[in-house]
């Protein structure tokens, strides 16, 4: 079966979009708070099992007011949102990761309430298009990573 | 003057700039913390805009040196030529504007040069923060790499 989209191609396109927007916004000197004034450190795409729905996002500060309740509960099982959990492995403050932000948008906009139904593209650094491994917070929270 | 907060620095890949001696340098933070001297959002954003609007001073790509050995080592043996070109693109763009361009190595929290002009060229701005060259050579510069924690000792 032909996939409606290929997540690993989509993430490359998304990173190219970020790079183009970044260059344009810095040249035209819009408000420095504009999206992509600085490159995000990481980007990813969250999608469903059948590759029909997708939402892209990037690493940024957590805003716990906007979290989907299922996702928030899962975050709180490993630690405090905005803080690095005191657990072994490669970890960042909870809520910072591109995967966590993409999943939150996906769950809120697509009405998804089960973390088992979330799948992800590769995690990519927009500037260089390097692929990075998922962190241990994300592996703990998302069953398909 | 507002600093970048720690979360913003950790979640972004910020371009920052300085001069060490007469050499203009560009750094890609890759989620690392900026040296204290350049951690000023207003000033750095202004410099980013100035650099973004600069014309290239080196027009030919063959006049740019690329640290290919490091890039291939970083990307791994299985990576394609396309991956290599994608990786170096933004660093070569900075080198064409006259900067020695560095990327941060996450594991070591140090910066490695990726691209630079073959001949030193004058960068058309005097707004870059300056670090003392002698002290930098003593503490922060070691061969191809720059140690950021040491730059914090250099005023």
PDB file of N, CA, C and O in Angstrom, chain B residues 67-133:
ATOM      1  N   UNK B  67      35.894  21.479   6.730  1.00  0.00           N
ATOM      2  CA  UNK B  67      36.516  20.467   7.585  1.00  0.00           C
ATOM      3  C   UNK B  67      35.849  19.107   7.301  1.00  0.00           C
ATOM      4  O   UNK B  67      35.145  18.543   8.133  1.00  0.00           O
ATOM      5  N   UNK B  68      36.097  18.613   6.093  1.00  0.00           N
ATOM      6  CA  UNK B  68      35.391  17.416   5.605  1.00  0.00           C
ATOM      7  C   UNK B  68      35.647  16.198   6.479  1.00  0.00           C
ATOM      8  O   UNK B  68      34.743  15.390   6.711  1.00  0.00           O
ATOM      9  N   UNK B  69      36.859  16.080   6.933  1.00  0.00           N
ATOM     10  CA  UNK B  69      37.206  14.902   7.734  1.00  0.00           C
ATOM     11  C   UNK B  69      36.320  14.834   8.988  1.00  0.00           C
ATOM     12  O   UNK B  69      35.762  13.793   9.309  1.00  0.00           O
ATOM     13  N   UNK B  70      36.187  15.993   9.644  1.00  0.00           N
ATOM     14  CA  UNK B  70      35.340  16.026  10.842  1.00  0.00           C
ATOM     15  C   UNK B  70      33.877  15.774  10.483  1.00  0.00           C
ATOM     16  O   UNK B  70      33.180  15.023  11.174  1.00  0.00           O
ATOM     17  N   UNK B  71      33.412  16.404   9.404  1.00  0.00           N
ATOM     18  CA  UNK B  71      31.989  16.275   9.040  1.00  0.00           C
ATOM     19  C   UNK B  71      31.648  14.821   8.740  1.00  0.00           C
ATOM     20  O   UNK B  71      30.639  14.297   9.227  1.00  0.00           O
ATOM     21  N   UNK B  72      32.496  14.140   7.967  1.00  0.00           N
ATOM     22  CA  UNK B  72      32.225  12.726   7.657  1.00  0.00           C
ATOM     23  C   UNK B  72      32.273  11.873   8.924  1.00  0.00           C
ATOM     24  O   UNK B  72      31.484  10.946   9.100  1.00  0.00           O
ATOM     25  N   UNK B  73      33.209  12.221   9.806  1.00  0.00           N
ATOM     26  CA  UNK B  73      33.326  11.482  11.061  1.00  0.00           C
ATOM     27  C   UNK B  73      32.052  11.685  11.895  1.00  0.00           C
ATOM     28  O   UNK B  73      31.506  10.760  12.474  1.00  0.00           O
ATOM     29  N   UNK B  74      31.561  12.924  11.901  1.00  0.00           N
ATOM     30  CA  UNK B  74      30.365  13.257  12.680  1.00  0.00           C
ATOM     31  C   UNK B  74      29.118  12.576  12.112  1.00  0.00           C
ATOM     32  O   UNK B  74      28.277  12.076  12.848  1.00  0.00           O
ATOM     33  N   UNK B  75      29.012  12.581  10.795  1.00  0.00           N
ATOM     34  CA  UNK B  75      27.804  12.034  10.169  1.00  0.00           C
ATOM     35  C   UNK B  75      27.808  10.508  10.143  1.00  0.00           C
ATOM     36  O   UNK B  75      26.760   9.878  10.081  1.00  0.00           O
ATOM     37  N   UNK B  76      28.981   9.919  10.158  1.00  0.00           N
ATOM     38  CA  UNK B  76      29.069   8.461  10.110  1.00  0.00           C
ATOM     39  C   UNK B  76      29.317   7.975   8.696  1.00  0.00           C
ATOM     40  O   UNK B  76      28.943   8.628   7.722  1.00  0.00           O
ATOM     41  N   UNK B  77      29.901   6.808   8.626  1.00  0.00           N
ATOM     42  CA  UNK B  77      30.374   6.278   7.338  1.00  0.00           C
ATOM     43  C   UNK B  77      29.248   6.024   6.343  1.00  0.00           C
ATOM     44  O   UNK B  77      29.447   6.069   5.134  1.00  0.00           O
ATOM     45  N   UNK B  78      28.033   5.761   6.841  1.00  0.00           N
ATOM     46  CA  UNK B  78      26.944   5.390   5.934  1.00  0.00           C
ATOM     47  C   UNK B  78      26.200   6.581   5.322  1.00  0.00           C
ATOM     48  O   UNK B  78      25.302   6.403   4.518  1.00  0.00           O
ATOM     49  N   UNK B  79      26.553   7.768   5.757  1.00  0.00           N
ATOM     50  CA  UNK B  79      25.814   8.932   5.259  1.00  0.00           C
ATOM     51  C   UNK B  79      26.194   9.263   3.821  1.00  0.00           C
ATOM     52  O   UNK B  79      27.325   9.044   3.391  1.00  0.00           O
ATOM     53  N   UNK B  80      25.237   9.812   3.102  1.00  0.00           N
ATOM     54  CA  UNK B  80      25.415  10.085   1.678  1.00  0.00           C
ATOM     55  C   UNK B  80      26.051  11.463   1.454  1.00  0.00           C
ATOM     56  O   UNK B  80      26.177  12.269   2.371  1.00  0.00           O
ATOM     57  N   UNK B  81      26.403  11.705   0.193  1.00  0.00           N
ATOM     58  CA  UNK B  81      26.912  13.017  -0.205  1.00  0.00           C
ATOM     59  C   UNK B  81      25.846  14.101   0.051  1.00  0.00           C
ATOM     60  O   UNK B  81      26.163  15.216   0.434  1.00  0.00           O
ATOM     61  N   UNK B  82      24.565  13.741  -0.145  1.00  0.00           N
ATOM     62  CA  UNK B  82      23.477  14.700   0.094  1.00  0.00           C
ATOM     63  C   UNK B  82      23.454  15.123   1.565  1.00  0.00           C
ATOM     64  O   UNK B  82      23.273  16.297   1.874  1.00  0.00           O
ATOM     65  N   UNK B  83      23.638  14.159   2.456  1.00  0.00           N
ATOM     66  CA  UNK B  83      23.648  14.478   3.888  1.00  0.00           C
ATOM     67  C   UNK B  83      24.803  15.420   4.203  1.00  0.00           C
ATOM     68  O   UNK B  83      24.656  16.359   4.991  1.00  0.00           O
ATOM     69  N   UNK B  84      25.948  15.148   3.576  1.00  0.00           N
ATOM     70  CA  UNK B  84      27.126  15.998   3.774  1.00  0.00           C
ATOM     71  C   UNK B  84      26.831  17.427   3.300  1.00  0.00           C
ATOM     72  O   UNK B  84      27.101  18.396   4.016  1.00  0.00           O
ATOM     73  N   UNK B  85      26.244  17.549   2.111  1.00  0.00           N
ATOM     74  CA  UNK B  85      25.950  18.883   1.562  1.00  0.00           C
ATOM     75  C   UNK B  85      24.932  19.613   2.434  1.00  0.00           C
ATOM     76  O   UNK B  85      25.061  20.820   2.656  1.00  0.00           O
ATOM     77  N   UNK B  86      23.930  18.882   2.912  1.00  0.00           N
ATOM     78  CA  UNK B  86      22.923  19.519   3.777  1.00  0.00           C
ATOM     79  C   UNK B  86      23.568  19.991   5.071  1.00  0.00           C
ATOM     80  O   UNK B  86      23.232  21.049   5.595  1.00  0.00           O
ATOM     81  N   UNK B  87      24.464  19.177   5.601  1.00  0.00           N
ATOM     82  CA  UNK B  87      25.097  19.540   6.873  1.00  0.00           C
ATOM     83  C   UNK B  87      25.917  20.820   6.723  1.00  0.00           C
ATOM     84  O   UNK B  87      25.833  21.729   7.552  1.00  0.00           O
ATOM     85  N   UNK B  88      26.710  20.922   5.681  1.00  0.00           N
ATOM     86  CA  UNK B  88      27.658  22.047   5.595  1.00  0.00           C
ATOM     87  C   UNK B  88      27.013  23.345   5.090  1.00  0.00           C
ATOM     88  O   UNK B  88      27.610  24.414   5.229  1.00  0.00           O
ATOM     89  N   UNK B  89      25.805  23.264   4.517  1.00  0.00           N
ATOM     90  CA  UNK B  89      25.225  24.404   3.794  1.00  0.00           C
ATOM     91  C   UNK B  89      25.253  25.721   4.587  1.00  0.00           C
ATOM     92  O   UNK B  89      25.740  26.751   4.094  1.00  0.00           O
ATOM     93  N   UNK B  90      24.749  25.707   5.812  1.00  0.00           N
ATOM     94  CA  UNK B  90      24.648  26.973   6.554  1.00  0.00           C
ATOM     95  C   UNK B  90      26.027  27.475   6.988  1.00  0.00           C
ATOM     96  O   UNK B  90      26.246  28.677   7.104  1.00  0.00           O
ATOM     97  N   UNK B  91      26.956  26.550   7.220  1.00  0.00           N
ATOM     98  CA  UNK B  91      28.311  26.943   7.632  1.00  0.00           C
ATOM     99  C   UNK B  91      29.081  27.543   6.452  1.00  0.00           C
ATOM    100  O   UNK B  91      29.828  28.517   6.603  1.00  0.00           O
ATOM    101  N   UNK B  92      28.886  26.963   5.281  1.00  0.00           N
ATOM    102  CA  UNK B  92      29.521  27.517   4.074  1.00  0.00           C
ATOM    103  C   UNK B  92      28.947  28.905   3.777  1.00  0.00           C
ATOM    104  O   UNK B  92      29.687  29.823   3.392  1.00  0.00           O
ATOM    105  N   UNK B  93      27.644  29.083   4.006  1.00  0.00           N
ATOM    106  CA  UNK B  93      27.019  30.401   3.781  1.00  0.00           C
ATOM    107  C   UNK B  93      27.679  31.455   4.673  1.00  0.00           C
ATOM    108  O   UNK B  93      27.918  32.588   4.237  1.00  0.00           O
ATOM    109  N   UNK B  94      27.984  31.089   5.914  1.00  0.00           N
ATOM    110  CA  UNK B  94      28.655  32.031   6.825  1.00  0.00           C
ATOM    111  C   UNK B  94      30.096  32.277   6.381  1.00  0.00           C
ATOM    112  O   UNK B  94      30.597  33.404   6.445  1.00  0.00           O
ATOM    113  N   UNK B  95      30.761  31.234   5.928  1.00  0.00           N
ATOM    114  CA  UNK B  95      32.150  31.386   5.462  1.00  0.00           C
ATOM    115  C   UNK B  95      32.205  32.312   4.249  1.00  0.00           C
ATOM    116  O   UNK B  95      33.153  33.092   4.094  1.00  0.00           O
ATOM    117  N   UNK B  96      31.183  32.262   3.407  1.00  0.00           N
ATOM    118  CA  UNK B  96      31.144  33.152   2.234  1.00  0.00           C
ATOM    119  C   UNK B  96      31.001  34.614   2.640  1.00  0.00           C
ATOM    120  O   UNK B  96      31.373  35.508   1.890  1.00  0.00           O
ATOM    121  N   UNK B  97      30.461  34.838   3.828  1.00  0.00           N
ATOM    122  CA  UNK B  97      30.373  36.218   4.339  1.00  0.00           C
ATOM    123  C   UNK B  97      31.656  36.623   5.057  1.00  0.00           C
ATOM    124  O   UNK B  97      31.758  37.732   5.574  1.00  0.00           O
ATOM    125  N   UNK B  98      32.619  35.696   5.147  1.00  0.00           N
ATOM    126  CA  UNK B  98      33.928  36.009   5.734  1.00  0.00           C
ATOM    127  C   UNK B  98      34.168  35.431   7.110  1.00  0.00           C
ATOM    128  O   UNK B  98      35.223  35.663   7.708  1.00  0.00           O
ATOM    129  N   UNK B  99      33.217  34.670   7.646  1.00  0.00           N
ATOM    130  CA  UNK B  99      33.366  34.134   9.001  1.00  0.00           C
ATOM    131  C   UNK B  99      34.025  32.758   8.992  1.00  0.00           C
ATOM    132  O   UNK B  99      33.821  31.969   8.066  1.00  0.00           O
ATOM    133  N   UNK B 100      34.795  32.497  10.045  1.00  0.00           N
ATOM    134  CA  UNK B 100      35.150  31.114  10.347  1.00  0.00           C
ATOM    135  C   UNK B 100      33.943  30.562  11.098  1.00  0.00           C
ATOM    136  O   UNK B 100      33.535  31.133  12.112  1.00  0.00           O
ATOM    137  N   UNK B 101      33.349  29.495  10.584  1.00  0.00           N
ATOM    138  CA  UNK B 101      32.056  29.050  11.089  1.00  0.00           C
ATOM    139  C   UNK B 101      32.201  27.737  11.861  1.00  0.00           C
ATOM    140  O   UNK B 101      32.777  26.771  11.354  1.00  0.00           O
ATOM    141  N   UNK B 102      31.659  27.721  13.068  1.00  0.00           N
ATOM    142  CA  UNK B 102      31.834  26.587  13.990  1.00  0.00           C
ATOM    143  C   UNK B 102      30.489  25.947  14.328  1.00  0.00           C
ATOM    144  O   UNK B 102      29.473  26.631  14.410  1.00  0.00           O
ATOM    145  N   UNK B 103      30.534  24.652  14.601  1.00  0.00           N
ATOM    146  CA  UNK B 103      29.362  23.953  15.122  1.00  0.00           C
ATOM    147  C   UNK B 103      29.706  23.365  16.490  1.00  0.00           C
ATOM    148  O   UNK B 103      30.848  22.986  16.734  1.00  0.00           O
ATOM    149  N   UNK B 104      28.685  23.276  17.337  1.00  0.00           N
ATOM    150  CA  UNK B 104      28.927  22.747  18.681  1.00  0.00           C
ATOM    151  C   UNK B 104      28.868  21.224  18.680  1.00  0.00           C
ATOM    152  O   UNK B 104      27.959  20.625  18.098  1.00  0.00           O
ATOM    153  N   UNK B 105      29.847  20.638  19.342  1.00  0.00           N
ATOM    154  CA  UNK B 105      29.858  19.185  19.552  1.00  0.00           C
ATOM    155  C   UNK B 105      29.193  18.939  20.901  1.00  0.00           C
ATOM    156  O   UNK B 105      29.737  19.348  21.938  1.00  0.00           O
ATOM    157  N   UNK B 106      28.019  18.305  20.879  1.00  0.00           N
ATOM    158  CA  UNK B 106      27.200  18.201  22.089  1.00  0.00           C
ATOM    159  C   UNK B 106      27.937  17.473  23.216  1.00  0.00           C
ATOM    160  O   UNK B 106      27.958  17.936  24.351  1.00  0.00           O
ATOM    161  N   UNK B 107      28.563  16.364  22.879  1.00  0.00           N
ATOM    162  CA  UNK B 107      29.154  15.528  23.931  1.00  0.00           C
ATOM    163  C   UNK B 107      30.253  16.267  24.688  1.00  0.00           C
ATOM    164  O   UNK B 107      30.404  16.108  25.887  1.00  0.00           O
ATOM    165  N   UNK B 108      31.028  17.060  23.967  1.00  0.00           N
ATOM    166  CA  UNK B 108      32.173  17.714  24.610  1.00  0.00           C
ATOM    167  C   UNK B 108      31.880  19.158  24.990  1.00  0.00           C
ATOM    168  O   UNK B 108      32.695  19.792  25.646  1.00  0.00           O
ATOM    169  N   UNK B 109      30.729  19.698  24.576  1.00  0.00           N
ATOM    170  CA  UNK B 109      30.378  21.104  24.758  1.00  0.00           C
ATOM    171  C   UNK B 109      31.513  22.027  24.306  1.00  0.00           C
ATOM    172  O   UNK B 109      31.883  22.968  25.006  1.00  0.00           O
ATOM    173  N   UNK B 110      32.078  21.689  23.159  1.00  0.00           N
ATOM    174  CA  UNK B 110      33.082  22.552  22.537  1.00  0.00           C
ATOM    175  C   UNK B 110      32.668  22.761  21.082  1.00  0.00           C
ATOM    176  O   UNK B 110      31.800  22.049  20.567  1.00  0.00           O
ATOM    177  N   UNK B 111      33.299  23.741  20.453  1.00  0.00           N
ATOM    178  CA  UNK B 111      32.949  24.054  19.064  1.00  0.00           C
ATOM    179  C   UNK B 111      34.075  23.640  18.127  1.00  0.00           C
ATOM    180  O   UNK B 111      35.253  23.864  18.415  1.00  0.00           O
ATOM    181  N   UNK B 112      33.704  23.040  16.999  1.00  0.00           N
ATOM    182  CA  UNK B 112      34.657  22.637  15.964  1.00  0.00           C
ATOM    183  C   UNK B 112      34.428  23.486  14.717  1.00  0.00           C
ATOM    184  O   UNK B 112      33.264  23.688  14.336  1.00  0.00           O
ATOM    185  N   UNK B 113      35.505  23.926  14.082  1.00  0.00           N
ATOM    186  CA  UNK B 113      35.283  24.703  12.852  1.00  0.00           C
ATOM    187  C   UNK B 113      34.785  23.786  11.733  1.00  0.00           C
ATOM    188  O   UNK B 113      35.236  22.642  11.613  1.00  0.00           O
ATOM    189  N   UNK B 114      33.855  24.311  10.952  1.00  0.00           N
ATOM    190  CA  UNK B 114      33.277  23.525   9.861  1.00  0.00           C
ATOM    191  C   UNK B 114      33.660  24.127   8.502  1.00  0.00           C
ATOM    192  O   UNK B 114      33.981  23.405   7.570  1.00  0.00           O
ATOM    193  N   UNK B 115      33.612  25.458   8.406  1.00  0.00           N
ATOM    194  CA  UNK B 115      33.929  26.096   7.118  1.00  0.00           C
ATOM    195  C   UNK B 115      34.576  27.450   7.359  1.00  0.00           C
ATOM    196  O   UNK B 115      34.256  28.131   8.345  1.00  0.00           O
ATOM    197  N   UNK B 116      35.504  27.812   6.468  1.00  0.00           N
ATOM    198  CA  UNK B 116      36.153  29.128   6.584  1.00  0.00           C
ATOM    199  C   UNK B 116      36.706  29.536   5.223  1.00  0.00           C
ATOM    200  O   UNK B 116      36.997  28.676   4.368  1.00  0.00           O
ATOM    201  N   UNK B 117      36.864  30.848   5.017  1.00  0.00           N
ATOM    202  CA  UNK B 117      37.458  31.293   3.750  1.00  0.00           C
ATOM    203  C   UNK B 117      38.919  30.856   3.684  1.00  0.00           C
ATOM    204  O   UNK B 117      39.598  30.806   4.714  1.00  0.00           O
ATOM    205  N   UNK B 118      39.392  30.526   2.476  1.00  0.00           N
ATOM    206  CA  UNK B 118      40.801  30.121   2.340  1.00  0.00           C
ATOM    207  C   UNK B 118      41.730  31.265   2.733  1.00  0.00           C
ATOM    208  O   UNK B 118      42.766  31.057   3.346  1.00  0.00           O
ATOM    209  N   UNK B 119      41.337  32.472   2.351  1.00  0.00           N
ATOM    210  CA  UNK B 119      42.125  33.644   2.744  1.00  0.00           C
ATOM    211  C   UNK B 119      41.305  34.466   3.723  1.00  0.00           C
ATOM    212  O   UNK B 119      40.097  34.613   3.524  1.00  0.00           O
ATOM    213  N   UNK B 120      41.968  35.004   4.739  1.00  0.00           N
ATOM    214  CA  UNK B 120      41.242  35.842   5.695  1.00  0.00           C
ATOM    215  C   UNK B 120      40.694  37.067   4.978  1.00  0.00           C
ATOM    216  O   UNK B 120      41.411  37.726   4.223  1.00  0.00           O
ATOM    217  N   UNK B 121      39.419  37.333   5.198  1.00  0.00           N
ATOM    218  CA  UNK B 121      38.803  38.503   4.565  1.00  0.00           C
ATOM    219  C   UNK B 121      38.172  39.380   5.640  1.00  0.00           C
ATOM    220  O   UNK B 121      37.818  38.902   6.722  1.00  0.00           O
ATOM    221  N   UNK B 122      38.057  40.645   5.315  1.00  0.00           N
ATOM    222  CA  UNK B 122      37.489  41.599   6.269  1.00  0.00           C
ATOM    223  C   UNK B 122      35.968  41.451   6.273  1.00  0.00           C
ATOM    224  O   UNK B 122      35.333  41.449   5.222  1.00  0.00           O
ATOM    225  N   UNK B 123      35.389  41.306   7.466  1.00  0.00           N
ATOM    226  CA  UNK B 123      33.931  41.250   7.581  1.00  0.00           C
ATOM    227  C   UNK B 123      33.418  42.676   7.780  1.00  0.00           C
ATOM    228  O   UNK B 123      33.945  43.422   8.600  1.00  0.00           O
ATOM    229  N   UNK B 124      32.388  43.006   7.002  1.00  0.00           N
ATOM    230  CA  UNK B 124      31.956  44.406   6.939  1.00  0.00           C
ATOM    231  C   UNK B 124      31.070  44.828   8.108  1.00  0.00           C
ATOM    232  O   UNK B 124      29.968  45.320   7.921  1.00  0.00           O
ATOM    233  N   UNK B 125      31.537  44.616   9.320  1.00  0.00           N
ATOM    234  CA  UNK B 125      30.846  45.186  10.477  1.00  0.00           C
ATOM    235  C   UNK B 125      31.840  45.296  11.627  1.00  0.00           C
ATOM    236  O   UNK B 125      32.716  44.441  11.775  1.00  0.00           O
ATOM    237  N   UNK B 126      31.718  46.359  12.405  1.00  0.00           N
ATOM    238  CA  UNK B 126      32.584  46.472  13.587  1.00  0.00           C
ATOM    239  C   UNK B 126      31.749  46.283  14.854  1.00  0.00           C
ATOM    240  O   UNK B 126      32.127  46.711  15.931  1.00  0.00           O
ATOM    241  N   UNK B 127      30.606  45.613  14.713  1.00  0.00           N
ATOM    242  CA  UNK B 127      29.692  45.480  15.849  1.00  0.00           C
ATOM    243  C   UNK B 127      29.850  44.157  16.594  1.00  0.00           C
ATOM    244  O   UNK B 127      29.109  43.897  17.530  1.00  0.00           O
ATOM    245  N   UNK B 128      30.788  43.316  16.155  1.00  0.00           N
ATOM    246  CA  UNK B 128      30.913  41.995  16.793  1.00  0.00           C
ATOM    247  C   UNK B 128      31.594  42.115  18.152  1.00  0.00           C
ATOM    248  O   UNK B 128      32.584  42.846  18.279  1.00  0.00           O
ATOM    249  N   UNK B 129      31.106  41.401  19.167  1.00  0.00           N
ATOM    250  CA  UNK B 129      31.800  41.385  20.455  1.00  0.00           C
ATOM    251  C   UNK B 129      33.221  40.862  20.268  1.00  0.00           C
ATOM    252  O   UNK B 129      33.443  39.956  19.463  1.00  0.00           O
ATOM    253  N   UNK B 130      34.158  41.427  20.989  1.00  0.00           N
ATOM    254  CA  UNK B 130      35.563  41.031  20.832  1.00  0.00           C
ATOM    255  C   UNK B 130      36.063  40.296  22.070  1.00  0.00           C
ATOM    256  O   UNK B 130      35.759  40.682  23.190  1.00  0.00           O
ATOM    257  N   UNK B 131      36.842  39.265  21.816  1.00  0.00           N
ATOM    258  CA  UNK B 131      37.548  38.579  22.893  1.00  0.00           C
ATOM    259  C   UNK B 131      39.034  38.822  22.702  1.00  0.00           C
ATOM    260  O   UNK B 131      39.515  38.852  21.559  1.00  0.00           O
ATOM    261  N   UNK B 132      39.745  38.996  23.794  1.00  0.00           N
ATOM    262  CA  UNK B 132      41.182  39.250  23.719  1.00  0.00           C
ATOM    263  C   UNK B 132      41.893  38.034  23.110  1.00  0.00           C
ATOM    264  O   UNK B 132      41.750  36.910  23.597  1.00  0.00           O
ATOM    265  N   UNK B 133      42.669  38.296  22.072  1.00  0.00           N
ATOM    266  CA  UNK B 133      43.281  37.205  21.323  1.00  0.00           C
ATOM    267  C   UNK B 133      44.286  36.407  22.151  1.00  0.00           C
ATOM    268  O   UNK B 133      44.278  35.174  22.152  1.00  0.00           O
TER     269      UNK B 133
END
